PDB file of C-alpha atoms in Angstrom:
ATOM      1  CA  ASN A   1      10.526  96.689  31.753  1.00  0.00           C
ATOM      2  CA  GLY A   2       8.644  95.526  28.998  1.00  0.00           C
ATOM      3  CA  ASP A   3      11.565  92.520  28.406  1.00  0.00           C
ATOM      4  CA  TYR A   4      11.670  91.198  31.921  1.00  0.00           C
ATOM      5  CA  MET A   5      10.387  91.780  35.330  1.00  0.00           C
ATOM      6  CA  ALA A   6      13.450  92.006  38.350  1.00  0.00           C
ATOM      7  CA  LEU A   7      13.331  91.918  42.236  1.00  0.00           C
ATOM      8  CA  TYR A   8      15.541  93.985  44.248  1.00  0.00           C
ATOM      9  CA  THR A   9      17.279  93.723  47.467  1.00  0.00           C
ATOM     10  CA  ALA A  10      19.589  96.331  49.188  1.00  0.00           C
ATOM     11  CA  ALA A  11      19.958  98.123  45.884  1.00  0.00           C
ATOM     12  CA  SER A  12      20.872  94.984  44.054  1.00  0.00           C
ATOM     13  CA  GLU A  13      18.835  92.828  41.675  1.00  0.00           C
ATOM     14  CA  ARG A  14      18.070  88.988  43.242  1.00  0.00           C
ATOM     15  CA  MET A  15      15.895  87.877  40.273  1.00  0.00           C
ATOM     16  CA  ARG A  16      14.687  88.289  37.266  1.00  0.00           C
ATOM     17  CA  ILE A  17      11.583  86.809  34.968  1.00  0.00           C
ATOM     18  CA  ASP A  18      11.906  87.440  31.219  1.00  0.00           C
ATOM     19  CA  SER A  19       9.907  87.579  28.241  1.00  0.00           C
ATOM     20  CA  THR A  20      10.176  84.084  27.642  1.00  0.00           C
ATOM     21  CA  GLY A  21       8.872  83.250  31.519  1.00  0.00           C
ATOM     22  CA  GLY A  22      13.142  81.805  32.274  1.00  0.00           C
ATOM     23  CA  VAL A  23      13.624  82.635  36.047  1.00  0.00           C
ATOM     24  CA  ALA A  24      17.043  83.462  37.323  1.00  0.00           C
ATOM     25  CA  ILE A  25      17.835  83.570  40.895  1.00  0.00           C
ATOM     26  CA  GLY A  26      20.785  85.513  41.988  1.00  0.00           C
ATOM     27  CA  THR A  27      21.827  86.571  38.476  1.00  0.00           C
ATOM     28  CA  ALA A  28      20.268  88.333  35.904  1.00  0.00           C
ATOM     29  CA  ALA A  29      20.540  85.249  32.986  1.00  0.00           C
ATOM     30  CA  PRO A  30      17.962  82.846  33.072  1.00  0.00           C
ATOM     31  CA  GLY A  31      19.605  80.770  30.170  1.00  0.00           C
ATOM     32  CA  GLY A  32      17.286  81.028  27.574  1.00  0.00           C
ATOM     33  CA  GLY A  33      13.634  79.740  27.128  1.00  0.00           C
ATOM     34  CA  VAL A  34      11.612  78.345  30.286  1.00  0.00           C
ATOM     35  CA  SER A  35      14.351  77.710  32.486  1.00  0.00           C
ATOM     36  CA  LEU A  36      15.312  78.441  36.144  1.00  0.00           C
ATOM     37  CA  ARG A  37      18.449  79.507  36.920  1.00  0.00           C
ATOM     38  CA  ILE A  38      19.757  79.550  40.628  1.00  0.00           C
ATOM     39  CA  ASN A  39      23.104  80.900  41.633  1.00  0.00           C
ATOM     40  CA  ARG A  40      25.548  82.462  44.469  1.00  0.00           C
ATOM     41  CA  GLN A  41      28.447  84.665  44.229  1.00  0.00           C
ATOM     42  CA  GLU A  42      31.164  83.326  46.739  1.00  0.00           C
ATOM     43  CA  ASN A  43      34.921  84.257  46.620  1.00  0.00           C
ATOM     44  CA  ASN A  44      34.633  85.563  42.728  1.00  0.00           C
ATOM     45  CA  ASN A  45      33.464  81.620  41.859  1.00  0.00           C
ATOM     46  CA  ILE A  46      29.746  80.931  41.249  1.00  0.00           C
ATOM     47  CA  GLU A  47      28.454  77.711  41.957  1.00  0.00           C
ATOM     48  CA  GLY A  48      24.379  77.132  40.893  1.00  0.00           C
ATOM     49  CA  VAL A  49      21.675  74.786  39.694  1.00  0.00           C
ATOM     50  CA  ARG A  50      20.428  75.033  36.128  1.00  0.00           C
ATOM     51  CA  ILE A  51      17.027  73.399  35.250  1.00  0.00           C
ATOM     52  CA  TYR A  52      16.039  73.700  32.004  1.00  0.00           C
ATOM     53  CA  ASN A  53      14.155  72.389  28.182  1.00  0.00           C
ATOM     54  CA  SER A  54      17.530  70.601  26.674  1.00  0.00           C
ATOM     55  CA  GLN A  55      15.577  70.065  24.003  1.00  0.00           C
ATOM     56  CA  SER A  56      13.671  71.606  21.077  1.00  0.00           C
ATOM     57  CA  GLY A  57      10.239  70.996  21.113  1.00  0.00           C
ATOM     58  CA  GLY A  58      10.072  70.692  24.610  1.00  0.00           C
ATOM     59  CA  TYR A  59      10.497  66.841  25.063  1.00  0.00           C
ATOM     60  CA  GLY A  60      12.975  67.130  27.088  1.00  0.00           C
ATOM     61  CA  ALA A  61      14.463  68.640  30.685  1.00  0.00           C
ATOM     62  CA  SER A  62      17.850  69.183  32.134  1.00  0.00           C
ATOM     63  CA  TYR A  63      18.789  69.631  35.876  1.00  0.00           C
ATOM     64  CA  ASP A  64      22.749  71.115  35.813  1.00  0.00           C
ATOM     65  CA  THR A  65      24.554  71.699  38.772  1.00  0.00           C
ATOM     66  CA  ALA A  66      27.326  74.472  37.410  1.00  0.00           C
ATOM     67  CA  MET A  67      30.870  75.843  38.669  1.00  0.00           C
ATOM     68  CA  TRP A  68      32.217  79.486  37.267  1.00  0.00           C
ATOM     69  CA  SER A  69      35.383  80.591  37.579  1.00  0.00           C
ATOM     70  CA  ALA A  70      37.487  83.330  35.938  1.00  0.00           C
ATOM     71  CA  ALA A  71      40.070  81.218  35.150  1.00  0.00           C
ATOM     72  CA  ASN A  72      37.620  78.533  33.102  1.00  0.00           C
ATOM     73  CA  ALA A  73      34.678  80.375  32.202  1.00  0.00           C
ATOM     74  CA  GLU A  74      31.303  78.534  33.183  1.00  0.00           C
ATOM     75  CA  GLN A  75      30.921  74.530  33.178  1.00  0.00           C
ATOM     76  CA  VAL A  76      28.720  72.104  33.994  1.00  0.00           C
ATOM     77  CA  ALA A  77      29.883  70.121  37.019  1.00  0.00           C
ATOM     78  CA  THR A  78      27.225  67.661  36.756  1.00  0.00           C
ATOM     79  CA  ARG A  79      23.809  66.637  34.506  1.00  0.00           C
ATOM     80  CA  ILE A  80      20.987  65.371  34.748  1.00  0.00           C
ATOM     81  CA  TYR A  81      18.569  65.103  32.251  1.00  0.00           C
ATOM     82  CA  SER A  82      15.762  63.453  29.854  1.00  0.00           C
ATOM     83  CA  ILE A  83      15.798  62.809  25.879  1.00  0.00           C
ATOM     84  CA  GLY A  84      12.921  62.355  24.197  1.00  0.00           C
ATOM     85  CA  MET A  85      12.476  59.437  21.943  1.00  0.00           C
ATOM     86  CA  ALA A  86      10.160  61.980  19.210  1.00  0.00           C
ATOM     87  CA  ASN A  87       8.628  65.365  19.541  1.00  0.00           C
ATOM     88  CA  TRP A  88       6.077  64.689  21.624  1.00  0.00           C
ATOM     89  CA  GLN A  89       2.898  66.990  20.272  1.00  0.00           C
ATOM     90  CA  SER A  90       0.047  64.334  21.776  1.00  0.00           C
ATOM     91  CA  THR A  91       0.035  62.084  24.616  1.00  0.00           C
ATOM     92  CA  ALA A  92      -0.215  59.064  22.373  1.00  0.00           C
ATOM     93  CA  ASN A  93       2.901  56.360  22.030  1.00  0.00           C
ATOM     94  CA  ASN A  94       5.435  58.643  23.453  1.00  0.00           C
ATOM     95  CA  SER A  95       8.829  57.592  25.582  1.00  0.00           C
ATOM     96  CA  ALA A  96      12.278  58.745  27.331  1.00  0.00           C
ATOM     97  CA  ALA A  97      15.330  57.957  28.618  1.00  0.00           C
ATOM     98  CA  MET A  98      16.718  59.658  31.409  1.00  0.00           C
ATOM     99  CA  ARG A  99      20.705  60.709  31.293  1.00  0.00           C
ATOM    100  CA  PHE A 100      23.281  61.209  33.698  1.00  0.00           C
ATOM    101  CA  ALA A 101      26.509  62.910  33.066  1.00  0.00           C
ATOM    102  CA  THR A 102      29.575  64.245  34.822  1.00  0.00           C
ATOM    103  CA  ILE A 103      32.792  66.120  34.033  1.00  0.00           C
ATOM    104  CA  ASN A 104      36.179  64.721  33.595  1.00  0.00           C
ATOM    105  CA  ALA A 105      39.423  67.058  32.930  1.00  0.00           C
ATOM    106  CA  ASN A 106      36.926  69.464  31.915  1.00  0.00           C
ATOM    107  CA  THR A 107      34.628  67.461  29.460  1.00  0.00           C
ATOM    108  CA  LEU A 108      31.307  66.457  29.876  1.00  0.00           C
ATOM    109  CA  SER A 109      30.055  63.310  28.982  1.00  0.00           C
ATOM    110  CA  ASP A 110      27.560  60.995  29.509  1.00  0.00           C
ATOM    111  CA  LYS A 111      27.875  58.111  32.472  1.00  0.00           C
ATOM    112  CA  MET A 112      24.578  56.285  32.542  1.00  0.00           C
ATOM    113  CA  VAL A 113      21.041  55.861  31.125  1.00  0.00           C
ATOM    114  CA  ILE A 114      17.995  54.279  31.644  1.00  0.00           C
ATOM    115  CA  TYR A 115      15.819  54.072  29.467  1.00  0.00           C
ATOM    116  CA  HIS A 116      11.953  53.910  29.165  1.00  0.00           C
ATOM    117  CA  ASP A 117      12.109  49.587  28.764  1.00  0.00           C
ATOM    118  CA  GLY A 118      13.975  49.761  32.213  1.00  0.00           C
ATOM    119  CA  ARG A 119      17.065  49.304  29.942  1.00  0.00           C
ATOM    120  CA  VAL A 120      20.471  50.576  32.125  1.00  0.00           C
ATOM    121  CA  GLY A 121      23.436  51.389  30.881  1.00  0.00           C
ATOM    122  CA  ILE A 122      26.731  52.094  32.803  1.00  0.00           C
ATOM    123  CA  GLY A 123      29.425  53.592  30.208  1.00  0.00           C
ATOM    124  CA  THR A 124      27.282  53.046  27.828  1.00  0.00           C
ATOM    125  CA  MET A 125      24.484  55.129  25.823  1.00  0.00           C
ATOM    126  CA  ALA A 126      22.637  51.897  24.078  1.00  0.00           C
ATOM    127  CA  PRO A 127      22.251  49.226  26.326  1.00  0.00           C
ATOM    128  CA  ASP A 128      21.350  46.119  24.549  1.00  0.00           C
ATOM    129  CA  SER A 129      19.829  44.306  27.940  1.00  0.00           C
ATOM    130  CA  LEU A 130      18.258  45.109  30.960  1.00  0.00           C
ATOM    131  CA  LEU A 131      21.821  45.993  32.650  1.00  0.00           C
ATOM    132  CA  HIS A 132      24.385  46.523  30.241  1.00  0.00           C
ATOM    133  CA  VAL A 133      28.020  47.524  32.000  1.00  0.00           C
ATOM    134  CA  TYR A 134      31.003  48.718  29.855  1.00  0.00           C
ATOM    135  CA  ASN A 135      34.178  49.873  30.015  1.00  0.00           C
ATOM    136  CA  ASP A 136      35.978  52.076  27.442  1.00  0.00           C
ATOM    137  CA  SER A 137      38.952  52.424  28.553  1.00  0.00           C
ATOM    138  CA  VAL A 138      42.403  50.543  28.120  1.00  0.00           C
ATOM    139  CA  ALA A 139      43.055  49.923  31.022  1.00  0.00           C
ATOM    140  CA  GLY A 140      42.054  47.837  34.057  1.00  0.00           C
ATOM    141  CA  ASN A 141      39.109  45.172  34.386  1.00  0.00           C
ATOM    142  CA  THR A 142      35.638  46.062  33.906  1.00  0.00           C
ATOM    143  CA  GLN A 143      34.370  44.626  37.481  1.00  0.00           C
ATOM    144  CA  LEU A 144      31.472  44.424  39.003  1.00  0.00           C
ATOM    145  CA  HIS A 145      31.672  44.206  42.553  1.00  0.00           C
ATOM    146  CA  ILE A 146      29.157  43.097  45.217  1.00  0.00           C
ATOM    147  CA  HIS A 147      30.074  43.412  48.699  1.00  0.00           C
ATOM    148  CA  ASN A 148      28.774  43.084  51.726  1.00  0.00           C
ATOM    149  CA  ASP A 149      30.170  44.051  55.187  1.00  0.00           C
ATOM    150  CA  LYS A 150      27.705  43.247  57.684  1.00  0.00           C
ATOM    151  CA  THR A 151      28.348  40.059  60.030  1.00  0.00           C
ATOM    152  CA  GLY A 152      26.616  37.043  59.661  1.00  0.00           C
ATOM    153  CA  ASP A 153      25.437  37.502  56.082  1.00  0.00           C
ATOM    154  CA  ALA A 154      26.598  36.983  52.710  1.00  0.00           C
ATOM    155  CA  ALA A 155      27.015  38.796  49.691  1.00  0.00           C
ATOM    156  CA  VAL A 156      24.963  37.287  47.138  1.00  0.00           C
ATOM    157  CA  LEU A 157      24.538  37.170  43.116  1.00  0.00           C
ATOM    158  CA  ARG A 158      21.137  35.499  42.692  1.00  0.00           C
ATOM    159  CA  ILE A 159      20.810  34.376  38.514  1.00  0.00           C
ATOM    160  CA  GLU A 160      16.915  32.879  38.144  1.00  0.00           C
ATOM    161  CA  GLY A 161      15.589  31.288  35.307  1.00  0.00           C
ATOM    162  CA  LYS A 162      11.876  30.446  34.786  1.00  0.00           C
ATOM    163  CA  ARG A 163      11.789  27.828  32.029  1.00  0.00           C
ATOM    164  CA  THR A 164       9.319  25.157  32.544  1.00  0.00           C
ATOM    165  CA  SER A 165      11.999  22.348  30.337  1.00  0.00           C
ATOM    166  CA  ALA A 166      14.595  20.004  31.220  1.00  0.00           C
ATOM    167  CA  ASN A 167      16.310  22.753  29.264  1.00  0.00           C
ATOM    168  CA  ASP A 168      18.996  24.626  30.664  1.00  0.00           C
ATOM    169  CA  THR A 169      17.151  27.060  33.169  1.00  0.00           C
ATOM    170  CA  THR A 170      20.152  29.437  33.792  1.00  0.00           C
ATOM    171  CA  GLN A 171      23.429  30.515  32.057  1.00  0.00           C
ATOM    172  CA  ILE A 172      26.648  31.973  32.709  1.00  0.00           C
ATOM    173  CA  LEU A 173      28.377  32.572  29.851  1.00  0.00           C
ATOM    174  CA  PHE A 174      32.229  33.385  29.428  1.00  0.00           C
ATOM    175  CA  ALA A 175      33.581  35.223  26.407  1.00  0.00           C
ATOM    176  CA  ASN A 176      36.604  36.770  25.315  1.00  0.00           C
ATOM    177  CA  ASN A 177      36.519  39.333  22.305  1.00  0.00           C
ATOM    178  CA  GLY A 178      33.037  38.099  21.033  1.00  0.00           C
ATOM    179  CA  ASN A 179      34.048  34.963  21.118  1.00  0.00           C
ATOM    180  CA  LEU A 180      32.076  32.150  23.645  1.00  0.00           C
ATOM    181  CA  VAL A 181      34.663  30.189  25.902  1.00  0.00           C
ATOM    182  CA  SER A 182      33.297  29.019  28.186  1.00  0.00           C
ATOM    183  CA  ALA A 183      29.909  28.810  29.963  1.00  0.00           C
ATOM    184  CA  ILE A 184      28.077  27.101  33.173  1.00  0.00           C
ATOM    185  CA  LYS A 185      24.466  25.919  33.196  1.00  0.00           C
ATOM    186  CA  THR A 186      22.292  24.170  35.460  1.00  0.00           C
ATOM    187  CA  TYR A 187      19.978  21.908  34.666  1.00  0.00           C
ATOM    188  CA  SER A 188      16.157  20.844  36.242  1.00  0.00           C
TER     189      SER A 188
END
């Protein structure tokens, strides 16, 4: 066929390469554009993996895991994808972020991001520090839990500064609703 090439086994189509270069294994639909889609049929449900260009201009890619059932149509269960900060037209000054998304109550939403400069956001897609943990839920506390279950060793949180003056070298600040309420500071 002039629009696609298909491979068959046992009189059934098993793989297709379409006119855009998209590859589909276990399905006849690569998903548009240059992509790889792998599906497996079992008990009327399809579980699969899809790798594809997720942004126009060719500067973002996605890796999806998907589940499908007749009741819910196709849904993406998890997604890891890159976001280009600009349309990559050359090799000069390109940067990107990597995002991680999961599904909850039939809604796929971002949960974590790693930016090109090393900033990590958990619960926020706009971290304003090296590690930014955010809870937008109205229920429960936001906790950073460090746990060591190894006998003879302790759980350690090390905060280290490198000031050369007698000013405070390390700070732990406590704030409520944006207002500083207390601080622990160490001095050299």
